[in-house]
């Protein structure tokens, strides 16, 4: 009545005061107003009084709430939508009583659609309606737009963001995200921080150039800027980079990739840096092909394309997604005729044109049809829309959406085809093949099950499979089957099934859940495999294994006894054998000192030889004890700085190093869990060996190097190709050795030179090998006669 009153006033002011004419104009105006409201693309509703009686609700609003006009309009709002009363009624009362509009964004409401509760999101305005009394509203105008899809898409995008971040941080490869043109470190995983030798709090939120000023004189900051500006991926292998950190400037050889990360508008917002450190003896190059396509993540939740068609002029406005669905690039602008030309000729008249004619009559546009891309590939689309008419029911515009449903159509066809193939294949198999519904009831079984059991199909459908199961196996079979159905996990059990002649045979029963597109279980597919013969064989094998185990226990006891005897021998060698040697040396020295003048030259020579032999004997006992100790010592590991271990050895050999004028250089050695005294023995033997076998006329030079190397690059049989190793190498410029003796030098009592040429017992390198093996490592030797020798220790890096 308020709008009618305003209309009458407008007509009166213009001198048109004929009552009949005024009535016609008022009626026509209101009718046009209501038609306009009913055809609006947003939901609109007018509520009256504190009971909020629905005076009017347009088609869009009725679609939103899934109600018919005759069961909604003219009734109190909460009689038609009782499920929203608790959280909507207080807002409506406040608007009606205060006259202040209420705006809501992404308001969550649970409404019933198709008889089921559904969580929805809306942007809405509750606007007070003033008519007779300008201070007290008589009703409320509701304008609502459903944004459920947008909210769900935004939530999906946020989940994708979190998954993307987790993908980076949990990756086994070194990765970092650099944001903006300033290249600010946003994310860096543990592998990258290890290369940088930094903690996350030292780099996060800071410019890369500020954290690593040494990069300013290198090419990497320039390359990053080029990638940021061009949006093109840059890759390089074995690039040299110098990174400063604890321990000073360090040189790396890196395989790396700089990949741009795009925003929805196509602009570059960040760069993902993927790095693989291949500094030490790289033989395997891994290519990183992972790029974070932010644009595709954003569009995963919005597969719909939108279009707006002017029916009178056939001018159409469409989203970029529609062009992609029809086989064009996203920025292509298509005409209505070009869209129709892409429809499959068989579907153009029979489906699309027919659906268009129906829409001009009913206002609802819907079809599923095939389209042909420019590459002649065939795709399926689904189009639906709504027609807007004028007052004379003349169609003016059509708004709608389009979606690519090729995958669904192909899946439907594949399902029909595969189901037929499945049944044909299953009936030809000797194994039992069956399917069950989500409750565990058998829905299909192949011919082999009927032939084996002697049951009819009707009997199995009625009684199920339990009558076939051995009574002793029924309870556990049922328990595990119920557990699998409840948890949705694979069912696997071995039980006995009764054959038609009454014999029970062992079968392995396995069932796997089949999931639908939404992740819910739709059915179970199972097989039962005859394992009777293998089960009997396994039982016999277990009996033999037990017998063999008892035999091995006897042998093990014998080994324990032998080890105890060896320990007693080591004790005797340590105390009882060395004591007579010390006395022989002592008395020989005293005779030479006191009876020197009374001895002939030959007698003196005999005494000197006796002392030299006893000294060699004593050294041999010491070396044998060291070798034995390396064999049986407790593996008590402790964290040790190998740089300090090396320094201790150099201090002990200081006089010899100084006497030979030797030069020893070394890299920074790692901190490791080791048996400290054994590692001192290891370093001692290797350095002493290098100082002993000196080339003629040369100043001894020993170079000690350290680094990491993959197991696949180690030329030794015991190397694990899937592990990473720490290596320590000792290289000298001594007399070297022939490579054919490479394995022989690590054996006990093996010498490549005579005792007169070089002193030694031939046990030192055998001790080295045993110590390295005690640390689960490997040792290798490389030599060239007259050039020098290199001994390389490989120690596994614990992950």
Tab-separated table of C-alpha atoms in Angstrom, residues 167-619:
chain	number	residue	atom	x	y	z
A	167	UNK	CA	54.673	-30.427	0.808
A	168	UNK	CA	57.573	-27.995	0.893
A	169	UNK	CA	58.502	-28.412	4.555
A	170	UNK	CA	58.243	-32.222	4.501
A	171	UNK	CA	60.029	-32.721	1.205
A	172	UNK	CA	63.200	-34.805	1.405
A	173	UNK	CA	64.806	-32.390	-1.053
A	174	UNK	CA	66.031	-28.924	-0.128
A	175	UNK	CA	63.325	-26.348	-0.880
A	176	UNK	CA	62.623	-22.713	-0.061
A	177	UNK	CA	59.946	-20.177	-1.051
A	178	UNK	CA	61.180	-16.627	-1.802
A	179	UNK	CA	58.357	-14.038	-1.869
A	180	UNK	CA	58.086	-10.785	-3.781
A	181	UNK	CA	60.704	-8.894	-5.776
A	182	UNK	CA	62.769	-8.499	-2.574
A	183	UNK	CA	63.093	-12.319	-2.396
A	184	UNK	CA	62.007	-12.604	1.232
A	185	UNK	CA	62.439	-16.099	2.701
A	186	UNK	CA	58.936	-17.413	3.469
A	187	UNK	CA	59.548	-21.146	3.843
A	188	UNK	CA	62.730	-23.194	4.079
A	189	UNK	CA	62.732	-26.880	4.945
A	190	UNK	CA	65.307	-28.725	7.030
A	191	UNK	CA	67.312	-29.871	3.996
A	192	UNK	CA	67.680	-26.295	2.746
A	193	UNK	CA	68.596	-24.999	6.211
A	194	UNK	CA	71.313	-27.663	6.388
A	195	UNK	CA	72.840	-26.356	3.139
A	196	UNK	CA	72.536	-22.766	4.367
A	197	UNK	CA	73.914	-23.702	7.825
A	198	UNK	CA	71.221	-21.532	9.396
A	199	UNK	CA	68.257	-21.949	11.729
A	200	UNK	CA	64.780	-21.104	10.456
A	201	UNK	CA	64.446	-18.098	12.785
A	202	UNK	CA	67.677	-16.681	11.315
A	203	UNK	CA	66.273	-16.539	7.758
A	204	UNK	CA	62.460	-16.468	7.914
A	205	UNK	CA	60.987	-13.108	6.916
A	206	UNK	CA	64.367	-11.711	5.803
A	207	UNK	CA	65.651	-10.772	2.373
A	208	UNK	CA	67.880	-13.418	0.832
A	209	UNK	CA	70.526	-10.804	0.029
A	210	UNK	CA	70.607	-9.663	3.674
A	211	UNK	CA	71.043	-13.207	5.006
A	212	UNK	CA	73.692	-14.099	2.407
A	213	UNK	CA	75.523	-10.913	1.347
A	214	UNK	CA	78.149	-13.060	-0.407
A	215	UNK	CA	75.538	-13.833	-3.109
A	216	UNK	CA	75.705	-10.237	-4.383
A	217	UNK	CA	78.968	-11.017	-6.165
A	218	UNK	CA	77.543	-14.237	-7.646
A	219	UNK	CA	74.927	-14.848	-10.363
A	220	UNK	CA	72.093	-16.285	-8.310
A	221	UNK	CA	70.311	-13.111	-7.215
A	222	UNK	CA	70.286	-11.945	-10.851
A	223	UNK	CA	68.858	-15.291	-11.991
A	224	UNK	CA	66.130	-15.098	-9.346
A	225	UNK	CA	65.135	-11.607	-10.504
A	226	UNK	CA	64.989	-12.780	-14.124
A	227	UNK	CA	62.715	-15.681	-13.145
A	228	UNK	CA	60.506	-13.337	-11.114
A	229	UNK	CA	60.136	-10.878	-14.012
A	230	UNK	CA	59.816	-13.373	-16.889
A	231	UNK	CA	57.748	-16.055	-15.125
A	232	UNK	CA	59.956	-18.730	-16.701
A	233	UNK	CA	61.550	-21.687	-14.911
A	234	UNK	CA	65.349	-21.715	-14.729
A	235	UNK	CA	67.392	-24.866	-14.151
A	236	UNK	CA	71.105	-25.522	-13.876
A	237	UNK	CA	73.260	-28.465	-12.900
A	238	UNK	CA	76.535	-28.511	-10.945
A	239	UNK	CA	76.566	-24.752	-10.462
A	240	UNK	CA	79.316	-23.456	-8.156
A	241	UNK	CA	78.097	-21.368	-5.227
A	242	UNK	CA	79.912	-20.024	-2.162
A	243	UNK	CA	77.833	-19.856	1.028
A	244	UNK	CA	79.101	-18.243	4.210
A	245	UNK	CA	78.147	-19.614	7.592
A	246	UNK	CA	79.525	-21.194	10.746
A	247	UNK	CA	82.958	-22.485	9.828
A	248	UNK	CA	83.526	-19.860	7.135
A	249	UNK	CA	82.901	-19.650	3.402
A	250	UNK	CA	82.015	-23.036	1.920
A	251	UNK	CA	82.010	-24.060	-1.741
A	252	UNK	CA	79.103	-26.139	-3.078
A	253	UNK	CA	78.230	-27.745	-6.387
A	254	UNK	CA	74.448	-27.623	-6.778
A	255	UNK	CA	71.736	-28.846	-9.091
A	256	UNK	CA	68.975	-26.271	-8.716
A	257	UNK	CA	65.697	-25.050	-10.126
A	258	UNK	CA	63.989	-21.680	-9.736
A	259	UNK	CA	60.247	-21.992	-10.465
A	260	UNK	CA	57.801	-19.058	-10.435
A	261	UNK	CA	54.643	-19.324	-8.320
A	262	UNK	CA	51.695	-17.614	-9.985
A	263	UNK	CA	48.720	-15.820	-8.500
A	264	UNK	CA	45.235	-16.247	-9.984
A	265	UNK	CA	45.734	-13.173	-12.189
A	266	UNK	CA	48.823	-14.746	-13.720
A	267	UNK	CA	51.330	-12.530	-11.950
A	268	UNK	CA	54.366	-14.007	-10.199
A	269	UNK	CA	54.161	-13.710	-6.427
A	270	UNK	CA	57.065	-15.894	-5.334
A	271	UNK	CA	59.755	-18.309	-6.442
A	272	UNK	CA	60.251	-21.880	-5.304
A	273	UNK	CA	63.942	-22.753	-5.098
A	274	UNK	CA	64.675	-26.494	-5.243
A	275	UNK	CA	68.261	-27.528	-4.570
A	276	UNK	CA	70.211	-30.793	-4.582
A	277	UNK	CA	73.713	-30.651	-3.128
A	278	UNK	CA	75.954	-32.737	-5.412
A	279	UNK	CA	79.303	-31.485	-4.161
A	280	UNK	CA	81.135	-34.760	-3.573
A	281	UNK	CA	81.697	-37.177	-6.480
A	282	UNK	CA	78.257	-36.860	-8.059
A	283	UNK	CA	77.377	-39.739	-10.339
A	284	UNK	CA	73.571	-39.542	-10.135
A	285	UNK	CA	71.788	-36.341	-11.149
A	286	UNK	CA	68.249	-35.965	-10.064
A	287	UNK	CA	66.057	-33.571	-11.983
A	288	UNK	CA	63.460	-31.675	-10.023
A	289	UNK	CA	60.196	-31.189	-11.952
A	290	UNK	CA	57.973	-29.972	-9.124
A	291	UNK	CA	56.475	-26.516	-9.549
A	292	UNK	CA	53.705	-25.044	-7.446
A	293	UNK	CA	50.948	-23.929	-9.825
A	294	UNK	CA	48.919	-21.673	-7.578
A	295	UNK	CA	46.502	-20.895	-10.371
A	296	UNK	CA	45.483	-24.535	-10.823
A	297	UNK	CA	44.976	-24.902	-7.063
A	298	UNK	CA	42.674	-21.894	-7.110
A	299	UNK	CA	40.565	-23.269	-9.976
A	300	UNK	CA	40.245	-26.795	-8.619
A	301	UNK	CA	37.174	-25.795	-6.657
A	302	UNK	CA	35.603	-23.669	-9.420
A	303	UNK	CA	35.140	-25.925	-12.437
A	304	UNK	CA	31.993	-24.101	-13.583
A	305	UNK	CA	32.039	-21.689	-16.517
A	306	UNK	CA	29.436	-18.898	-16.634
A	307	UNK	CA	27.693	-17.226	-19.582
A	308	UNK	CA	25.105	-14.478	-20.216
A	309	UNK	CA	23.165	-14.589	-23.515
A	310	UNK	CA	21.068	-11.753	-24.996
A	311	UNK	CA	18.358	-13.816	-26.685
A	312	UNK	CA	17.273	-10.969	-28.954
A	313	UNK	CA	20.722	-10.145	-30.371
A	314	UNK	CA	22.489	-13.468	-29.607
A	315	UNK	CA	25.353	-11.518	-28.028
A	316	UNK	CA	27.030	-13.572	-25.318
A	317	UNK	CA	29.379	-12.769	-22.442
A	318	UNK	CA	31.303	-15.710	-20.967
A	319	UNK	CA	34.074	-16.514	-18.505
A	320	UNK	CA	37.507	-17.670	-19.597
A	321	UNK	CA	36.769	-21.134	-18.233
A	322	UNK	CA	34.083	-21.645	-20.898
A	323	UNK	CA	36.605	-21.096	-23.711
A	324	UNK	CA	38.877	-23.712	-22.123
A	325	UNK	CA	35.987	-26.208	-21.886
A	326	UNK	CA	35.345	-25.755	-25.626
A	327	UNK	CA	39.013	-26.278	-26.489
A	328	UNK	CA	40.313	-22.714	-26.741
A	329	UNK	CA	42.788	-20.713	-24.700
A	330	UNK	CA	41.400	-18.947	-21.654
A	331	UNK	CA	41.625	-15.466	-23.195
A	332	UNK	CA	39.626	-16.401	-26.340
A	333	UNK	CA	36.331	-14.504	-26.816
A	334	UNK	CA	33.695	-16.643	-28.569
A	335	UNK	CA	30.421	-15.731	-30.288
A	336	UNK	CA	27.209	-17.674	-29.757
A	337	UNK	CA	27.529	-19.135	-33.272
A	338	UNK	CA	31.099	-20.285	-32.599
A	339	UNK	CA	29.929	-22.036	-29.456
A	340	UNK	CA	27.190	-23.859	-31.377
A	341	UNK	CA	29.679	-24.860	-34.082
A	342	UNK	CA	31.662	-26.812	-31.496
A	343	UNK	CA	28.646	-29.012	-30.639
A	344	UNK	CA	28.766	-32.500	-32.131
A	345	UNK	CA	26.611	-32.608	-35.309
A	346	UNK	CA	24.575	-35.520	-33.946
A	347	UNK	CA	23.733	-33.583	-30.770
A	348	UNK	CA	23.186	-30.095	-32.225
A	349	UNK	CA	19.555	-30.517	-33.324
A	350	UNK	CA	18.523	-33.537	-31.286
A	351	UNK	CA	19.750	-32.211	-27.948
A	352	UNK	CA	20.949	-28.570	-27.887
A	353	UNK	CA	18.392	-26.914	-30.201
A	354	UNK	CA	15.606	-28.966	-28.634
A	355	UNK	CA	16.672	-27.924	-25.092
A	356	UNK	CA	16.812	-24.257	-26.261
A	357	UNK	CA	13.231	-24.391	-27.560
A	358	UNK	CA	12.007	-25.961	-24.334
A	359	UNK	CA	13.804	-23.270	-22.314
A	360	UNK	CA	12.033	-20.487	-24.238
A	361	UNK	CA	8.753	-21.986	-23.058
A	362	UNK	CA	9.548	-23.198	-19.543
A	363	UNK	CA	12.380	-20.848	-18.571
A	364	UNK	CA	14.668	-23.778	-17.656
A	365	UNK	CA	17.629	-24.627	-19.894
A	366	UNK	CA	19.396	-27.953	-19.438
A	367	UNK	CA	21.225	-30.494	-21.563
A	368	UNK	CA	24.214	-32.841	-21.703
A	369	UNK	CA	25.901	-33.076	-25.092
A	370	UNK	CA	29.180	-33.711	-26.889
A	371	UNK	CA	31.500	-31.007	-28.218
A	372	UNK	CA	34.405	-31.369	-30.633
A	373	UNK	CA	37.632	-29.478	-29.899
A	374	UNK	CA	39.757	-28.070	-32.674
A	375	UNK	CA	42.078	-31.077	-32.321
A	376	UNK	CA	39.021	-33.272	-33.118
A	377	UNK	CA	38.911	-34.749	-29.623
A	378	UNK	CA	35.387	-35.331	-28.295
A	379	UNK	CA	34.312	-34.063	-24.855
A	380	UNK	CA	31.080	-34.022	-22.889
A	381	UNK	CA	29.562	-30.870	-21.387
A	382	UNK	CA	26.606	-30.114	-19.140
A	383	UNK	CA	24.824	-26.766	-19.568
A	384	UNK	CA	22.045	-25.374	-17.423
A	385	UNK	CA	20.504	-21.941	-17.241
A	386	UNK	CA	17.452	-19.790	-16.636
A	387	UNK	CA	15.512	-17.583	-19.067
A	388	UNK	CA	14.314	-14.096	-18.071
A	389	UNK	CA	11.153	-12.804	-19.730
A	390	UNK	CA	9.522	-9.384	-20.053
A	391	UNK	CA	5.938	-8.645	-19.029
A	392	UNK	CA	4.615	-10.187	-22.224
A	393	UNK	CA	6.564	-13.398	-21.612
A	394	UNK	CA	9.002	-12.475	-24.343
A	395	UNK	CA	12.407	-14.053	-23.584
A	396	UNK	CA	15.106	-11.405	-23.119
A	397	UNK	CA	18.147	-12.949	-21.463
A	398	UNK	CA	19.459	-16.317	-20.457
A	399	UNK	CA	21.987	-16.837	-17.675
A	400	UNK	CA	23.688	-20.151	-17.120
A	401	UNK	CA	26.691	-22.323	-16.404
A	402	UNK	CA	28.703	-24.928	-18.281
A	403	UNK	CA	30.813	-27.801	-16.933
A	404	UNK	CA	33.097	-30.381	-18.521
A	405	UNK	CA	31.697	-33.817	-17.561
A	406	UNK	CA	33.904	-35.889	-19.879
A	407	UNK	CA	35.466	-37.833	-16.998
A	408	UNK	CA	32.057	-38.732	-15.589
A	409	UNK	CA	30.691	-39.857	-18.951
A	410	UNK	CA	33.791	-41.891	-19.731
A	411	UNK	CA	33.658	-43.421	-16.261
A	412	UNK	CA	30.025	-44.433	-16.763
A	413	UNK	CA	30.866	-46.071	-20.097
A	414	UNK	CA	33.995	-47.685	-18.685
A	415	UNK	CA	32.023	-48.959	-15.695
A	416	UNK	CA	29.457	-50.675	-17.893
A	417	UNK	CA	32.171	-52.177	-20.072
A	418	UNK	CA	34.379	-53.235	-17.169
A	419	UNK	CA	31.491	-54.784	-15.270
A	420	UNK	CA	30.749	-57.092	-18.184
A	421	UNK	CA	34.415	-57.943	-18.597
A	422	UNK	CA	34.741	-58.496	-14.852
A	423	UNK	CA	31.945	-61.056	-14.729
A	424	UNK	CA	33.237	-62.894	-17.814
A	425	UNK	CA	36.780	-62.956	-16.459
A	426	UNK	CA	35.709	-63.915	-12.952
A	427	UNK	CA	33.665	-66.884	-14.152
A	428	UNK	CA	36.700	-68.206	-16.046
A	429	UNK	CA	39.045	-68.041	-13.035
A	430	UNK	CA	39.759	-71.059	-10.784
A	431	UNK	CA	39.910	-68.777	-7.726
A	432	UNK	CA	36.761	-67.694	-5.914
A	433	UNK	CA	35.793	-64.139	-6.852
A	434	UNK	CA	33.008	-62.320	-5.039
A	435	UNK	CA	31.655	-58.888	-4.163
A	436	UNK	CA	29.802	-57.618	-1.099
A	437	UNK	CA	27.817	-54.492	-0.248
A	438	UNK	CA	28.827	-51.970	2.405
A	439	UNK	CA	27.142	-54.097	5.088
A	440	UNK	CA	29.180	-57.182	4.150
A	441	UNK	CA	26.427	-59.097	2.381
A	442	UNK	CA	27.560	-61.043	-0.707
A	443	UNK	CA	26.134	-59.558	-3.928
A	444	UNK	CA	28.077	-61.591	-6.519
A	445	UNK	CA	30.165	-64.784	-6.704
A	446	UNK	CA	31.719	-66.581	-9.649
A	447	UNK	CA	31.092	-70.051	-11.008
A	448	UNK	CA	34.159	-71.562	-9.265
A	449	UNK	CA	32.586	-71.058	-5.834
A	450	UNK	CA	29.431	-72.898	-6.875
A	451	UNK	CA	31.397	-75.794	-8.387
A	452	UNK	CA	33.600	-76.117	-5.273
A	453	UNK	CA	30.865	-75.909	-2.647
A	454	UNK	CA	28.142	-77.820	-4.463
A	455	UNK	CA	25.681	-75.140	-3.305
A	456	UNK	CA	23.220	-73.447	-5.611
A	457	UNK	CA	23.335	-69.711	-6.206
A	458	UNK	CA	20.089	-69.327	-4.241
A	459	UNK	CA	21.550	-71.143	-1.233
A	460	UNK	CA	24.638	-68.910	-1.098
A	461	UNK	CA	22.566	-65.757	-1.564
A	462	UNK	CA	20.342	-66.844	1.309
A	463	UNK	CA	22.839	-68.391	3.746
A	464	UNK	CA	26.019	-66.459	2.832
A	465	UNK	CA	29.517	-67.932	3.063
A	466	UNK	CA	29.638	-68.960	6.727
A	467	UNK	CA	28.278	-72.512	6.153
A	468	UNK	CA	31.433	-73.186	4.088
A	469	UNK	CA	33.852	-72.153	6.861
A	470	UNK	CA	35.358	-74.711	9.247
A	471	UNK	CA	33.648	-74.416	12.684
A	472	UNK	CA	36.999	-73.674	14.371
A	473	UNK	CA	37.612	-70.726	12.018
A	474	UNK	CA	34.136	-69.114	12.027
A	475	UNK	CA	34.511	-66.839	15.056
A	476	UNK	CA	37.820	-65.278	13.958
A	477	UNK	CA	36.639	-64.954	10.338
A	478	UNK	CA	33.512	-63.065	11.424
A	479	UNK	CA	35.430	-60.886	13.896
A	480	UNK	CA	37.985	-59.759	11.320
A	481	UNK	CA	35.311	-59.243	8.632
A	482	UNK	CA	33.255	-56.993	10.933
A	483	UNK	CA	36.422	-55.134	11.963
A	484	UNK	CA	37.337	-54.478	8.305
A	485	UNK	CA	33.823	-53.306	7.396
A	486	UNK	CA	33.727	-50.968	10.396
A	487	UNK	CA	37.194	-49.488	9.832
A	488	UNK	CA	37.122	-49.627	6.018
A	489	UNK	CA	40.412	-51.525	5.928
A	490	UNK	CA	41.527	-54.509	3.849
A	491	UNK	CA	40.311	-57.931	4.983
A	492	UNK	CA	42.900	-60.748	4.939
A	493	UNK	CA	42.495	-64.109	6.652
A	494	UNK	CA	43.400	-67.759	6.121
A	495	UNK	CA	40.665	-70.275	6.935
A	496	UNK	CA	39.398	-73.683	5.859
A	497	UNK	CA	36.486	-74.007	3.416
A	498	UNK	CA	34.379	-77.111	2.984
A	499	UNK	CA	34.412	-78.800	-0.434
A	500	UNK	CA	31.347	-80.527	-1.903
A	501	UNK	CA	32.767	-83.953	-0.901
A	502	UNK	CA	33.128	-82.835	2.722
A	503	UNK	CA	36.919	-82.220	2.716
A	504	UNK	CA	38.218	-78.934	4.164
A	505	UNK	CA	40.980	-77.095	2.326
A	506	UNK	CA	42.943	-73.988	3.351
A	507	UNK	CA	42.065	-70.753	1.503
A	508	UNK	CA	43.509	-67.243	1.763
A	509	UNK	CA	40.586	-64.833	1.726
A	510	UNK	CA	41.251	-61.192	0.789
A	511	UNK	CA	38.730	-58.330	0.315
A	512	UNK	CA	39.513	-54.749	-0.674
A	513	UNK	CA	37.083	-51.803	-0.266
A	514	UNK	CA	36.156	-49.880	-3.417
A	515	UNK	CA	35.678	-46.134	-2.832
A	516	UNK	CA	33.486	-43.670	-4.688
A	517	UNK	CA	34.449	-40.174	-5.822
A	518	UNK	CA	33.569	-38.760	-2.387
A	519	UNK	CA	35.798	-41.290	-0.614
A	520	UNK	CA	32.994	-43.431	0.832
A	521	UNK	CA	33.035	-47.201	0.428
A	522	UNK	CA	30.629	-48.384	-2.275
A	523	UNK	CA	31.365	-52.115	-2.285
A	524	UNK	CA	33.919	-54.811	-1.446
A	525	UNK	CA	35.740	-56.992	-3.994
A	526	UNK	CA	37.132	-60.250	-2.661
A	527	UNK	CA	39.056	-63.328	-3.755
A	528	UNK	CA	39.711	-66.686	-2.108
A	529	UNK	CA	42.894	-68.533	-3.148
A	530	UNK	CA	43.590	-72.223	-2.520
A	531	UNK	CA	46.773	-72.371	-0.376
A	532	UNK	CA	46.247	-75.850	1.006
A	533	UNK	CA	49.402	-77.402	-0.487
A	534	UNK	CA	51.623	-74.431	0.364
A	535	UNK	CA	50.193	-74.354	3.909
A	536	UNK	CA	51.170	-78.004	4.431
A	537	UNK	CA	54.605	-77.289	2.950
A	538	UNK	CA	55.098	-74.319	5.298
A	539	UNK	CA	54.195	-76.480	8.309
A	540	UNK	CA	56.835	-79.010	7.255
A	541	UNK	CA	59.329	-76.216	6.636
A	542	UNK	CA	58.739	-74.747	10.093
A	543	UNK	CA	59.511	-78.136	11.635
A	544	UNK	CA	62.808	-78.280	9.739
A	545	UNK	CA	63.622	-74.689	10.728
A	546	UNK	CA	63.152	-75.550	14.387
A	547	UNK	CA	65.516	-78.512	14.014
A	548	UNK	CA	68.075	-76.339	12.223
A	549	UNK	CA	67.743	-73.677	14.919
A	550	UNK	CA	68.640	-76.188	17.596
A	551	UNK	CA	71.739	-77.202	15.594
A	552	UNK	CA	72.759	-73.558	15.202
A	553	UNK	CA	72.376	-73.064	18.946
A	554	UNK	CA	74.906	-75.821	19.555
A	555	UNK	CA	77.342	-74.198	17.096
A	556	UNK	CA	76.774	-70.815	18.723
A	557	UNK	CA	77.596	-72.204	22.133
A	558	UNK	CA	80.832	-73.601	20.682
A	559	UNK	CA	81.685	-70.154	19.280
A	560	UNK	CA	81.092	-68.575	22.688
A	561	UNK	CA	83.480	-71.087	24.247
A	562	UNK	CA	86.082	-70.389	21.541
A	563	UNK	CA	85.809	-66.637	22.140
A	564	UNK	CA	86.378	-67.170	25.835
A	565	UNK	CA	89.543	-69.151	25.041
A	566	UNK	CA	90.731	-66.347	22.748
A	567	UNK	CA	90.166	-63.857	25.539
A	568	UNK	CA	92.283	-66.003	27.871
A	569	UNK	CA	95.016	-66.167	25.196
A	570	UNK	CA	94.966	-62.358	24.914
A	571	UNK	CA	95.421	-62.102	28.675
A	572	UNK	CA	98.376	-64.518	28.573
A	573	UNK	CA	99.925	-62.599	25.644
A	574	UNK	CA	99.467	-59.344	27.479
A	575	UNK	CA	101.065	-60.412	30.751
A	576	UNK	CA	102.917	-63.748	30.650
A	577	UNK	CA	104.569	-63.489	27.184
A	578	UNK	CA	105.723	-59.891	27.496
A	579	UNK	CA	107.336	-60.370	30.914
A	580	UNK	CA	110.060	-62.862	29.692
A	581	UNK	CA	110.759	-60.604	26.705
A	582	UNK	CA	111.319	-57.600	28.956
A	583	UNK	CA	113.767	-59.659	31.077
A	584	UNK	CA	115.629	-60.871	27.962
A	585	UNK	CA	115.974	-57.257	26.789
A	586	UNK	CA	117.017	-56.059	30.244
A	587	UNK	CA	119.682	-58.731	30.802
A	588	UNK	CA	121.020	-58.434	27.256
A	589	UNK	CA	121.440	-54.687	27.786
A	590	UNK	CA	123.261	-55.217	31.092
A	591	UNK	CA	125.651	-57.822	29.555
A	592	UNK	CA	126.490	-55.439	26.728
A	593	UNK	CA	127.077	-52.630	29.198
A	594	UNK	CA	129.114	-54.613	31.786
A	595	UNK	CA	130.776	-57.326	29.716
A	596	UNK	CA	131.341	-55.371	26.547
A	597	UNK	CA	135.110	-55.631	26.693
A	598	UNK	CA	134.981	-59.388	27.373
A	599	UNK	CA	132.858	-60.177	24.323
A	600	UNK	CA	134.152	-60.884	20.889
A	601	UNK	CA	132.808	-58.974	17.901
A	602	UNK	CA	130.742	-61.997	16.931
A	603	UNK	CA	129.334	-62.213	20.468
A	604	UNK	CA	128.352	-58.543	20.348
A	605	UNK	CA	126.633	-59.113	17.002
A	606	UNK	CA	124.683	-62.052	18.449
A	607	UNK	CA	123.533	-59.935	21.396
A	608	UNK	CA	122.441	-57.078	19.064
A	609	UNK	CA	120.480	-59.508	16.940
A	610	UNK	CA	118.921	-61.014	20.048
A	611	UNK	CA	117.771	-57.562	21.235
A	612	UNK	CA	116.362	-56.679	17.776
A	613	UNK	CA	114.460	-59.987	17.604
A	614	UNK	CA	113.006	-59.529	21.100
A	615	UNK	CA	111.967	-55.977	20.203
A	616	UNK	CA	110.200	-57.244	17.059
A	617	UNK	CA	108.602	-59.991	19.114
A	618	UNK	CA	107.315	-57.450	21.627
A	619	UNK	CA	105.940	-55.215	18.837
